[in-house]
Tab-separated table of C-alpha atoms and ligand atoms in Angstrom:
chain	number	residue	atom	x	y	z
Q	71	MET	CA	-4.846	10.668	-26.473
Q	72	HIS	CA	-4.027	13.702	-24.356
Q	73	ALA	CA	-0.552	15.087	-23.721
Q	74	TYR	CA	1.034	18.095	-22.098
Q	75	PRO	CA	0.887	21.007	-22.999
Q	76	HIS	CA	-2.417	20.543	-24.852
Q	77	GLY	CA	-5.450	21.185	-22.648
Q	78	HIS	CA	-5.079	22.632	-19.175
Q	79	LEU	CA	-3.797	19.714	-17.146
Q	80	PHE	CA	-0.234	19.100	-16.253
Q	81	TYR	CA	-0.128	15.360	-15.946
Q	82	ARG	CA	1.738	12.966	-13.664
Q	83	ASN	CA	4.102	12.517	-16.590
Q	84	LEU	CA	4.749	15.508	-18.818
Q	85	THR	CA	6.472	13.606	-21.609
Q	86	ARG	CA	4.014	10.918	-22.623
Q	87	PRO	CA	0.443	10.771	-23.918
Q	88	PHE	CA	-2.477	9.645	-21.741
Q	89	PRO	CA	-5.415	7.617	-23.079
Q	90	GLU	CA	-8.759	8.947	-21.864
Q	91	ILE	CA	-10.752	6.280	-20.044
Q	92	VAL	CA	-14.467	6.622	-20.634
Q	93	SER	CA	-15.857	3.577	-18.841
Q	94	GLY	CA	-15.067	0.485	-16.847
Q	95	GLU	CA	-16.732	-2.807	-16.096
Q	96	GLY	CA	-15.350	-5.457	-13.754
Q	97	CYS	CA	-11.623	-5.844	-14.452
Q	98	TRP	CA	-11.831	-3.991	-17.762
Q	99	LEU	CA	-11.398	-0.356	-18.813
Q	100	THR	CA	-12.339	1.202	-22.163
Q	101	ASP	CA	-10.708	4.315	-23.597
Q	102	ALA	CA	-12.136	6.982	-25.895
Q	103	ASP	CA	-10.867	5.079	-28.965
Q	104	GLY	CA	-12.643	1.923	-27.857
Q	105	LYS	CA	-9.444	0.137	-26.806
Q	106	ARG	CA	-9.912	-2.225	-23.844
Q	107	TYR	CA	-7.441	-2.691	-20.997
Q	108	LEU	CA	-7.320	-5.472	-18.428
Q	109	ASP	CA	-6.776	-3.617	-15.140
Q	110	ALA	CA	-4.404	-6.025	-13.396
Q	111	VAL	CA	-3.577	-3.644	-10.556
Q	112	GLY	CA	-6.876	-1.886	-9.782
Q	113	GLY	CA	-5.273	1.409	-10.840
Q	114	ALA	CA	-2.958	1.528	-7.835
Q	115	PHE	CA	-4.144	-1.361	-5.593
Q	116	VAL	CA	-7.431	0.489	-5.206
Q	117	ALA	CA	-10.268	-0.837	-7.417
Q	118	SER	CA	-10.722	-4.002	-5.385
Q	119	LEU	CA	-14.371	-4.517	-6.411
Q	120	GLY	CA	-13.667	-3.772	-10.057
Q	121	HIS	CA	-15.124	-0.952	-12.088
Q	122	GLY	CA	-18.741	0.065	-12.562
Q	123	ASN	CA	-20.246	-1.530	-9.464
Q	124	ALA	CA	-23.777	-0.087	-9.544
Q	125	GLU	CA	-24.552	-0.932	-5.899
Q	126	ILE	CA	-21.596	1.108	-4.607
Q	127	ALA	CA	-22.254	3.945	-7.080
Q	128	GLU	CA	-25.867	4.089	-5.851
Q	129	ALA	CA	-24.768	4.240	-2.181
Q	130	VAL	CA	-22.408	7.128	-3.003
Q	131	ALA	CA	-25.126	9.007	-4.895
Q	132	ALA	CA	-27.672	8.408	-2.126
Q	133	GLN	CA	-25.301	9.855	0.500
Q	134	ALA	CA	-24.541	12.881	-1.714
Q	135	ARG	CA	-28.276	13.482	-2.077
Q	136	ARG	CA	-28.891	13.122	1.677
Q	137	ILE	CA	-25.940	15.157	2.941
Q	138	ALA	CA	-22.688	15.533	0.996
Q	139	TYR	CA	-20.585	17.375	3.547
Q	140	VAL	CA	-20.440	18.425	7.149
Q	141	ASN	CA	-17.246	19.165	9.026
Q	142	GLY	CA	-15.896	16.579	11.437
Q	143	THR	CA	-15.274	19.179	14.148
Q	144	ALA	CA	-18.988	19.981	14.436
Q	145	PHE	CA	-20.916	16.853	13.385
Q	146	THR	CA	-20.878	13.139	12.837
Q	147	THR	CA	-22.915	11.092	10.347
Q	148	ALA	CA	-24.415	7.625	10.211
Q	149	ALA	CA	-22.070	6.816	7.321
Q	150	ALA	CA	-18.950	7.474	9.425
Q	151	GLU	CA	-20.394	5.773	12.548
Q	152	GLU	CA	-21.513	2.637	10.707
Q	153	LEU	CA	-18.299	2.366	8.694
Q	154	ALA	CA	-16.309	2.498	11.941
Q	155	ASP	CA	-18.570	-0.249	13.399
Q	156	GLU	CA	-18.146	-2.461	10.320
Q	157	LEU	CA	-14.363	-2.035	10.210
Q	158	ALA	CA	-13.935	-2.477	13.969
Q	159	ALA	CA	-15.581	-5.881	13.618
Q	160	THR	CA	-12.853	-6.929	11.135
Q	161	LEU	CA	-9.809	-5.419	12.849
Q	162	PRO	CA	-7.450	-7.473	15.010
Q	163	GLY	CA	-7.314	-7.340	18.825
Q	164	ASP	CA	-8.252	-4.064	20.476
Q	165	LEU	CA	-8.035	-1.877	17.331
Q	166	ASP	CA	-11.616	-0.710	17.505
Q	167	HIS	CA	-11.632	3.059	17.018
Q	168	LEU	CA	-11.330	4.724	13.621
Q	169	TYR	CA	-10.291	8.190	12.434
Q	170	PHE	CA	-11.066	8.785	8.748
Q	171	LEU	CA	-9.044	10.835	6.280
Q	172	SER	CA	-8.695	10.880	2.505
Q	173	SER	CA	-5.294	9.569	1.394
Q	174	GLY	CA	-2.827	6.995	2.637
Q	175	SER	CA	-0.165	9.691	3.070
Q	176	GLU	CA	-2.494	11.596	5.383
Q	177	ALA	CA	-3.229	8.451	7.388
Q	178	VAL	CA	0.492	7.703	7.847
Q	179	GLU	CA	1.198	11.335	8.685
Q	180	ALA	CA	-1.617	11.404	11.256
Q	181	ALA	CA	-0.727	8.005	12.759
Q	182	LEU	CA	2.862	9.143	13.345
Q	183	LYS	CA	1.582	12.358	14.903
Q	184	LEU	CA	-0.809	10.347	17.068
Q	185	ALA	CA	2.097	8.184	18.261
Q	186	ARG	CA	4.099	11.293	19.100
Q	187	GLN	CA	1.165	13.018	20.836
Q	188	TYR	CA	0.436	9.860	22.848
Q	189	TRP	CA	3.937	9.783	24.284
Q	190	VAL	CA	3.930	13.510	25.058
Q	191	GLU	CA	0.590	13.186	26.847
Q	192	ARG	CA	1.899	10.216	28.773
Q	193	GLY	CA	4.714	12.414	30.083
Q	194	ARG	CA	7.405	10.966	27.815
Q	195	PRO	CA	8.242	13.949	25.540
Q	196	ALA	CA	11.657	12.581	24.564
Q	197	LYS	CA	9.975	9.791	22.585
Q	198	HIS	CA	9.872	11.248	19.072
Q	199	ARG	CA	12.051	9.118	16.799
Q	200	ILE	CA	10.592	6.908	14.085
Q	201	ILE	CA	12.049	3.615	12.883
Q	202	ALA	CA	10.898	2.246	9.520
Q	203	LEU	CA	11.874	-0.491	7.112
Q	204	THR	CA	13.985	-0.067	4.004
Q	205	PRO	CA	13.024	-0.251	1.192
Q	206	ALA	CA	9.525	1.020	1.887
Q	207	TYR	CA	6.957	3.564	0.768
Q	208	HIS	CA	4.520	5.257	3.138
Q	209	GLY	CA	3.414	8.319	1.192
Q	210	ASN	CA	4.411	11.629	-0.280
Q	211	THR	CA	3.603	14.277	2.333
Q	212	LEU	CA	6.771	15.286	4.131
Q	213	LEU	CA	6.604	13.144	7.285
Q	214	ALA	CA	5.309	10.122	5.347
Q	215	LEU	CA	8.015	10.742	2.741
Q	216	SER	CA	10.616	10.935	5.500
Q	217	ALA	CA	9.473	7.499	6.626
Q	218	SER	CA	9.681	6.189	3.056
Q	219	ALA	CA	13.006	4.745	1.974
Q	220	ARG	CA	12.704	6.071	-1.575
Q	221	ARG	CA	15.826	7.971	-2.422
Q	222	HIS	CA	14.652	9.100	-5.846
Q	223	TYR	CA	11.497	10.674	-4.328
Q	224	GLN	CA	13.407	12.260	-1.445
Q	225	GLN	CA	16.427	13.752	-3.193
Q	226	LEU	CA	14.932	17.174	-3.981
Q	227	PHE	CA	13.366	17.625	-0.576
Q	228	GLY	CA	16.103	16.374	1.736
Q	229	ASP	CA	16.341	19.615	3.710
Q	230	TRP	CA	12.658	19.407	4.589
Q	231	LEU	CA	12.608	15.789	5.736
Q	232	VAL	CA	13.096	14.460	9.252
Q	233	ASP	CA	15.652	11.830	10.101
Q	234	VAL	CA	14.097	8.347	10.249
Q	235	ILE	CA	16.048	5.313	11.442
Q	236	ARG	CA	15.987	2.364	9.024
Q	237	VAL	CA	16.165	-1.370	9.414
Q	238	PRO	CA	16.171	-3.687	6.398
Q	239	VAL	CA	13.007	-5.439	5.191
Q	240	PRO	CA	13.130	-9.081	6.293
Q	241	GLY	CA	13.304	-11.832	3.705
Q	242	PHE	CA	13.872	-9.434	0.817
Q	243	ARG	CA	17.085	-9.710	-1.183
Q	244	CYS	CA	18.730	-10.837	2.076
Q	245	PRO	CA	21.803	-13.005	1.505
Q	246	CYS	CA	20.347	-15.555	3.968
Q	247	GLY	CA	17.273	-15.996	1.773
Q	248	GLY	CA	15.017	-15.493	4.780
Q	249	THR	CA	15.960	-18.883	6.216
Q	250	ASP	CA	18.796	-18.177	8.677
Q	251	VAL	CA	17.384	-18.361	12.208
Q	252	SER	CA	20.176	-16.109	13.449
Q	253	CYS	CA	19.870	-13.439	10.718
Q	254	PRO	CA	19.173	-10.098	12.482
Q	255	THR	CA	17.248	-8.759	9.477
Q	256	CYS	CA	14.966	-11.742	8.996
Q	257	THR	CA	14.345	-12.511	12.667
Q	258	GLY	CA	13.649	-8.886	13.570
Q	259	THR	CA	16.451	-8.474	16.093
Q	260	ALA	CA	17.901	-5.690	13.877
Q	261	LEU	CA	14.977	-3.629	15.170
Q	262	GLU	CA	16.058	-4.141	18.778
Q	263	ALA	CA	19.614	-3.146	17.911
Q	264	ALA	CA	18.307	0.050	16.255
Q	265	ILE	CA	16.135	0.904	19.271
Q	266	LEU	CA	19.022	0.365	21.682
Q	267	GLU	CA	21.382	2.429	19.551
Q	268	ALA	CA	18.924	5.342	19.362
Q	269	GLY	CA	17.975	4.949	23.033
Q	270	ALA	CA	14.558	3.435	23.713
Q	271	ASP	CA	13.580	6.602	25.582
Q	272	THR	CA	13.758	8.543	22.308
Q	273	VAL	CA	11.855	6.113	20.035
Q	274	ALA	CA	8.134	6.729	19.522
Q	275	ALA	CA	7.194	4.206	16.854
Q	276	PHE	CA	8.174	1.465	14.464
Q	277	LEU	CA	6.364	1.652	11.116
Q	278	ALA	CA	6.145	-1.359	8.800
Q	279	GLU	CA	3.977	-2.936	6.127
Q	280	PRO	CA	2.892	-6.465	7.136
Q	281	VAL	CA	3.189	-7.483	3.470
Q	282	GLY	CA	5.340	-5.267	1.292
Q	283	GLY	CA	3.934	-3.067	-1.437
Q	284	SER	CA	5.660	-1.879	-4.552
Q	285	SER	CA	8.955	-1.088	-2.782
Q	286	THR	CA	9.709	-4.769	-2.334
Q	287	GLY	CA	7.496	-6.397	-4.950
Q	288	ALA	CA	5.107	-7.773	-2.320
Q	289	ALA	CA	7.753	-9.327	-0.069
Q	290	VAL	CA	6.180	-11.451	2.667
Q	291	PRO	CA	8.152	-11.328	5.957
Q	292	PRO	CA	8.969	-14.693	7.614
Q	293	PRO	CA	6.188	-16.181	9.823
Q	294	GLU	CA	7.810	-15.281	13.159
Q	295	TYR	CA	8.894	-11.769	12.171
Q	296	PHE	CA	6.042	-9.695	13.568
Q	297	ARG	CA	5.783	-11.777	16.731
Q	298	THR	CA	9.389	-10.807	17.447
Q	299	VAL	CA	8.636	-7.186	16.478
Q	300	ARG	CA	5.701	-7.172	18.887
Q	301	GLU	CA	7.876	-8.489	21.747
Q	302	ILE	CA	10.641	-5.975	21.014
Q	303	CYS	CA	8.204	-3.056	20.818
Q	304	ASP	CA	6.569	-4.101	24.104
Q	305	ARG	CA	9.935	-4.517	25.811
Q	306	HIS	CA	11.103	-1.037	24.808
Q	307	GLU	CA	7.762	0.776	24.905
Q	308	VAL	CA	7.730	1.575	21.201
Q	309	LEU	CA	4.409	1.769	19.334
Q	310	PHE	CA	4.147	-0.684	16.437
Q	311	ILE	CA	2.282	0.932	13.522
Q	312	ALA	CA	1.214	-1.445	10.748
Q	313	ASP	CA	0.791	0.370	7.434
Q	314	GLU	CA	-1.982	-1.571	5.691
Q	315	VAL	CA	-2.813	1.176	3.189
Q	316	LEU	CA	-1.792	-1.084	0.310
Q	317	CYS	CA	-1.858	-4.645	1.632
Q	318	GLY	CA	-4.993	-4.385	3.811
Q	319	ALA	CA	-8.758	-4.574	3.276
Q	320	GLY	CA	-8.781	-8.194	2.189
Q	321	ARG	CA	-6.302	-8.228	-0.679
Q	322	THR	CA	-3.919	-10.783	0.809
Q	323	GLY	CA	-6.697	-13.251	1.660
Q	324	THR	CA	-7.319	-12.099	5.237
Q	325	TRP	CA	-9.051	-8.859	6.170
Q	326	TRP	CA	-5.726	-7.493	7.378
Q	327	ALA	CA	-2.308	-8.678	6.237
Q	328	ILE	CA	-1.013	-8.787	9.820
Q	329	GLU	CA	-3.562	-11.490	10.791
Q	330	PRO	CA	-1.495	-14.598	9.921
Q	331	TYR	CA	1.251	-13.297	12.228
Q	332	GLY	CA	-1.130	-13.509	15.186
Q	333	VAL	CA	-0.221	-10.129	16.680
Q	334	THR	CA	-2.015	-6.815	17.088
Q	335	PRO	CA	-0.261	-3.575	16.170
Q	336	ASP	CA	-0.751	-0.505	18.361
Q	337	LEU	CA	-1.966	1.538	15.406
Q	338	MET	CA	-2.900	0.670	11.850
Q	339	THR	CA	-3.201	2.830	8.746
Q	340	ILE	CA	-5.735	1.856	6.095
Q	341	GLY	CA	-6.641	3.274	2.679
Q	342	LYS	CA	-6.803	2.430	-1.023
Q	343	GLY	CA	-9.116	-0.625	-1.201
Q	344	ILE	CA	-11.371	0.318	1.733
Q	345	ALA	CA	-13.540	2.420	-0.561
Q	346	ALA	CA	-12.337	0.554	-3.680
Q	347	GLY	CA	-11.813	3.835	-5.571
Q	348	TYR	CA	-15.458	4.935	-5.373
Q	349	ALA	CA	-14.201	7.787	-3.161
Q	350	PRO	CA	-10.829	8.759	-1.666
Q	351	LEU	CA	-10.829	7.302	1.847
Q	352	SER	CA	-8.157	6.369	4.376
Q	353	GLY	CA	-8.004	6.042	8.122
Q	354	ILE	CA	-6.203	5.214	11.322
Q	355	ALA	CA	-7.332	2.352	13.528
Q	356	ALA	CA	-6.440	2.776	17.196
Q	357	PRO	CA	-7.269	1.053	20.497
Q	358	ARG	CA	-8.966	2.778	23.430
Q	359	ARG	CA	-5.797	2.440	25.515
Q	360	ILE	CA	-4.182	5.005	23.171
Q	361	VAL	CA	-7.182	7.230	22.382
Q	362	ASP	CA	-8.127	7.380	26.082
Q	363	VAL	CA	-4.786	9.073	26.838
Q	364	LEU	CA	-5.756	11.929	24.505
Q	365	ALA	CA	-9.335	11.940	25.789
Q	366	ALA	CA	-8.096	12.385	29.358
Q	367	GLY	CA	-5.487	14.937	28.308
Q	368	THR	CA	-5.724	17.549	25.565
Q	369	GLY	CA	-9.007	16.118	24.312
Q	370	SER	CA	-8.226	15.727	20.614
Q	371	LEU	CA	-5.698	14.568	18.054
Q	372	VAL	CA	-3.765	17.596	16.845
Q	373	HIS	CA	-4.365	16.882	13.179
Q	374	ALA	CA	-7.293	18.638	11.520
Q	375	GLN	CA	-8.251	18.255	7.870
Q	376	THR	CA	-11.261	19.672	6.035
Q	377	PHE	CA	-12.175	16.338	4.497
Q	378	SER	CA	-11.727	14.061	7.516
Q	379	PHE	CA	-14.812	11.878	8.137
Q	380	HIS	CA	-16.190	12.967	4.739
Q	381	PRO	CA	-19.764	11.609	4.589
Q	382	VAL	CA	-19.706	10.594	0.911
Q	383	ALA	CA	-16.299	8.935	1.241
Q	384	CYS	CA	-17.482	7.115	4.383
Q	385	ALA	CA	-20.672	6.023	2.584
Q	386	ALA	CA	-18.531	4.607	-0.224
Q	387	GLY	CA	-16.377	2.773	2.331
Q	388	LEU	CA	-19.437	1.484	4.169
Q	389	ALA	CA	-21.004	0.138	0.976
Q	390	VAL	CA	-17.699	-1.476	-0.046
Q	391	VAL	CA	-17.050	-3.136	3.312
Q	392	ARG	CA	-20.632	-4.466	3.439
Q	393	TYR	CA	-20.337	-5.697	-0.157
Q	394	VAL	CA	-17.044	-7.470	0.590
Q	395	LYS	CA	-18.648	-9.158	3.613
Q	396	ALA	CA	-21.896	-10.076	1.821
Q	397	HIS	CA	-20.090	-11.589	-1.165
Q	398	ARG	CA	-17.372	-13.257	0.932
Q	399	LEU	CA	-14.721	-11.521	-1.157
Q	400	VAL	CA	-11.925	-11.851	1.419
Q	401	GLU	CA	-12.416	-15.615	1.280
Q	402	ARG	CA	-12.449	-15.320	-2.517
Q	403	CYS	CA	-9.128	-13.415	-2.394
Q	404	ALA	CA	-7.620	-16.319	-0.470
Q	405	GLU	CA	-8.975	-18.949	-2.906
Q	406	GLN	CA	-8.439	-17.060	-6.154
Q	407	GLY	CA	-5.144	-15.768	-4.714
Q	408	ARG	CA	-3.824	-19.328	-4.677
Q	409	VAL	CA	-4.728	-19.707	-8.379
Q	410	PHE	CA	-3.177	-16.290	-9.117
Q	411	GLN	CA	0.084	-17.013	-7.290
Q	412	SER	CA	0.495	-20.449	-8.835
Q	413	LYS	CA	-0.120	-19.179	-12.372
Q	414	LEU	CA	2.247	-16.241	-11.826
Q	415	ALA	CA	4.918	-18.634	-10.560
Q	416	GLY	CA	5.158	-19.773	-14.200
Q	417	LEU	CA	6.570	-16.322	-15.093
Q	418	ARG	CA	9.774	-17.277	-13.268
Q	419	GLY	CA	10.894	-19.167	-16.369
Q	420	LEU	CA	10.732	-16.042	-18.551
Q	421	PRO	CA	13.951	-14.174	-19.419
Q	422	HIS	CA	15.132	-11.631	-16.825
Q	423	VAL	CA	12.377	-12.536	-14.337
Q	424	ALA	CA	14.297	-12.859	-11.064
Q	425	ALA	CA	11.480	-13.292	-8.536
Q	426	VAL	CA	7.722	-13.549	-8.178
Q	427	ARG	CA	6.475	-12.743	-4.688
Q	428	GLY	CA	3.226	-12.110	-2.931
Q	429	ARG	CA	0.196	-13.374	-1.070
Q	430	GLY	CA	-3.441	-13.563	-2.148
Q	431	LEU	CA	-4.240	-11.161	-4.972
Q	432	LEU	CA	-1.105	-9.076	-4.419
Q	433	ALA	CA	2.061	-9.906	-6.333
Q	434	GLY	CA	5.329	-8.402	-7.508
Q	435	VAL	CA	7.491	-9.555	-10.404
Q	436	GLU	CA	11.124	-8.499	-10.167
Q	437	PHE	CA	13.332	-8.145	-13.238
Q	438	ALA	CA	17.116	-8.432	-13.153
Q	439	GLU	CA	20.087	-8.494	-15.461
Q	440	ASP	CA	20.978	-11.855	-13.973
Q	441	ALA	CA	17.896	-13.694	-12.760
Q	442	ARG	CA	20.005	-16.062	-10.618
Q	443	THR	CA	21.877	-13.422	-8.606
Q	444	GLY	CA	19.260	-10.645	-8.832
Q	445	ALA	CA	21.925	-8.193	-10.136
Q	446	PRO	CA	19.830	-5.269	-11.414
Q	447	LEU	CA	19.480	-4.168	-15.009
Q	448	PRO	CA	21.204	-0.871	-15.902
Q	449	ARG	CA	18.873	1.899	-14.699
Q	450	ALA	CA	19.490	3.840	-17.901
Q	451	LEU	CA	17.420	1.202	-19.739
Q	452	LYS	CA	14.288	2.215	-17.788
Q	453	PHE	CA	13.195	-1.399	-17.970
Q	454	ALA	CA	10.212	-1.214	-15.587
Q	455	GLU	CA	8.897	1.942	-17.273
Q	456	THR	CA	9.304	0.440	-20.753
Q	457	PHE	CA	7.618	-2.784	-19.661
Q	458	THR	CA	4.696	-0.807	-18.234
Q	459	ALA	CA	4.290	1.142	-21.498
Q	460	GLN	CA	4.470	-2.082	-23.521
Q	461	ALA	CA	1.945	-3.697	-21.196
Q	462	LEU	CA	-0.421	-0.748	-21.684
Q	463	ALA	CA	0.019	-1.059	-25.448
Q	464	ALA	CA	-0.851	-4.760	-25.068
Q	465	GLY	CA	-3.958	-3.785	-23.065
Q	466	LEU	CA	-2.650	-4.661	-19.611
Q	467	VAL	CA	-2.410	-2.204	-16.695
Q	468	VAL	CA	0.440	-2.916	-14.237
Q	469	TRP	CA	2.260	-0.795	-11.643
Q	470	PRO	CA	6.016	-0.233	-12.055
Q	471	ASN	CA	8.561	0.408	-9.332
Q	472	VAL	CA	12.251	1.171	-9.457
Q	473	GLY	CA	15.044	1.503	-6.916
Q	474	HIS	CA	14.423	-1.502	-4.653
Q	475	ALA	CA	17.878	-3.032	-5.266
Q	476	ASP	CA	20.002	-0.210	-3.842
Q	477	GLY	CA	17.910	2.950	-3.661
Q	478	MET	CA	18.297	3.824	-7.352
Q	479	ASN	CA	18.552	0.550	-9.322
Q	480	GLY	CA	16.072	-2.292	-9.523
Q	481	ASP	CA	13.027	-2.860	-11.744
Q	482	LEU	CA	9.792	-4.564	-10.809
Q	483	VAL	CA	6.104	-4.442	-11.589
Q	484	MET	CA	3.137	-5.078	-9.328
Q	485	LEU	CA	-0.098	-6.916	-9.977
Q	486	ALA	CA	-3.210	-6.573	-7.814
Q	487	PRO	CA	-6.368	-7.338	-9.784
Q	488	PRO	CA	-9.886	-6.721	-8.483
Q	489	PHE	CA	-11.139	-9.369	-6.020
Q	490	ILE	CA	-13.658	-10.509	-8.652
Q	491	VAL	CA	-10.973	-11.498	-11.185
Q	492	SER	CA	-11.826	-14.786	-12.947
Q	493	THR	CA	-9.409	-17.626	-13.680
Q	494	GLN	CA	-9.742	-16.835	-17.372
Q	495	GLU	CA	-8.761	-13.221	-16.679
Q	496	ILE	CA	-5.768	-14.416	-14.646
Q	497	ASP	CA	-4.701	-16.471	-17.691
Q	498	GLU	CA	-5.109	-13.351	-19.806
Q	499	ILE	CA	-2.923	-11.343	-17.378
Q	500	VAL	CA	-0.190	-13.989	-17.660
Q	501	ALA	CA	-0.450	-14.097	-21.487
Q	502	ARG	CA	-0.347	-10.302	-21.892
Q	503	PHE	CA	2.529	-10.124	-19.388
Q	504	GLY	CA	4.527	-12.467	-21.643
Q	505	THR	CA	3.723	-10.351	-24.713
Q	506	ALA	CA	4.768	-7.151	-22.934
Q	507	LEU	CA	8.030	-8.751	-21.797
Q	508	GLU	CA	8.881	-9.978	-25.299
Q	509	ARG	CA	8.222	-6.522	-26.743
Q	510	THR	CA	10.230	-4.849	-23.961
Q	511	LEU	CA	13.241	-7.063	-24.557
Q	512	SER	CA	13.167	-6.454	-28.291
Q	513	SER	CA	12.515	-2.694	-28.060
Q	514	LEU	CA	15.410	-2.254	-25.593
Q	515	ALA	CA	17.567	-4.815	-27.425
Q	516	VAL	CA	18.197	-6.625	-24.135
Q	517	PRO	CA	19.816	-9.983	-24.869
Q	518	VAL	CA	17.781	-13.024	-23.833
Q	519	PRO	CA	20.062	-15.171	-21.632
J	863	LIG	C1	1.988	1.294	2.152
J	863	LIG	C2	1.554	2.643	1.704
J	863	LIG	N1	1.348	3.594	2.613
J	863	LIG	C3	0.940	4.828	2.267
J	863	LIG	C4	0.735	5.159	0.941
J	863	LIG	C5	0.301	6.541	0.570
J	863	LIG	O1	-1.009	6.512	0.107
J	863	LIG	P1	-1.578	7.677	-0.841
J	863	LIG	O2	-0.901	7.546	-2.163
J	863	LIG	O3	-3.049	7.388	-0.885
J	863	LIG	O4	-1.276	8.971	-0.183
J	863	LIG	C6	0.921	4.192	-0.035
J	863	LIG	C7	0.701	4.515	-1.464
J	863	LIG	O5	0.997	3.785	-2.361
J	863	LIG	C8	1.355	2.905	0.346
J	863	LIG	O6	1.576	1.953	-0.566
């Protein structure tokens, strides 16, 4: 175990010890003491192919041997070109041009800047405002953080953030339960009201995750939601940006989580699973109708980063995308996702489990004081954090989230196993989840209803 202040790292958490992972194979990790962990969330929705995939590792090494780095302002590489070709073939509608970066935050940041630059170059400089869903997370750099409805992340930095207009996430903790055909939140008409209130001439973009990430425990918007969003955005000339950093790249059983809605966003952000953790890689997908405006105007996106189009990262992404296609892993996510969701549904009977949501191999399990009403547990208990520590002790890696109920309260954990997860491993996830919950309830002395 390692812990601050021993050694020279200051860790993500300065008050707890960190096991040192020495190897990984498939869905399993092994630490320096030989303890094994079932990685039920691919680290952070990233390790979609599992750990220790020799084919991807070899592709990364081969690219590093050939050429590890050139700058994207001077050169291009076959890795970046071919990755863009492979992804374009999977992307919906006219989204067929890619701009590669390293992290999801950078992709969101750059996509919002692209939206802004597009409107300026089209002679509409007043269009600068951003509308985003709440709750939501889009990253930690300052513009992406501004777009994230995460009060506990924003509090310290409020003076540095820009004002982003919020509309509620559809079908998530809505009193109508996502079924009222006149509910403004769940039908999407709340977006139109927000655009009209701000003045359509001032709104540049609407940013939303097609399937929610950790902020909503994988909430799936109603089937008509994004069709209505598309119509509203078209009517008011607002760019619709789909943030698929977490939910994209096959995890929900389609290449892109927006696909079942049958609409094409104007821009899409991608990340996490596209290189499956073999390198940090993210990107923006854009159509020619948007990029052409820049090409005919200033000639470039005003967003330069040293590691954009990084050859080794692109080679990792290329190998991953080809592997996913060759092994039909998106189809497997859909099939094994049905098994996963139906087995997880059984968790609903456990004490303090208020909801299990998700699609494909992406799921969220929400805890509450009262599972029937969803009334949150007292935040002081740190339920999600304690559960996550107990899960780790039981050899299960999950991802906690807090604050979804009202900005500060609310406890949930996310599950997103590698696409290669077996049915037996899904059973093991469910069993270890139950163990972790039992231990959490007894360690916090939470009464079992
Ligand atoms: C939907 C979404 N967008 C953007 C980000 C930011 O990505 P990164 O942490 O790689 O900067 C995340 C991270 O979790 C995310 O879930």
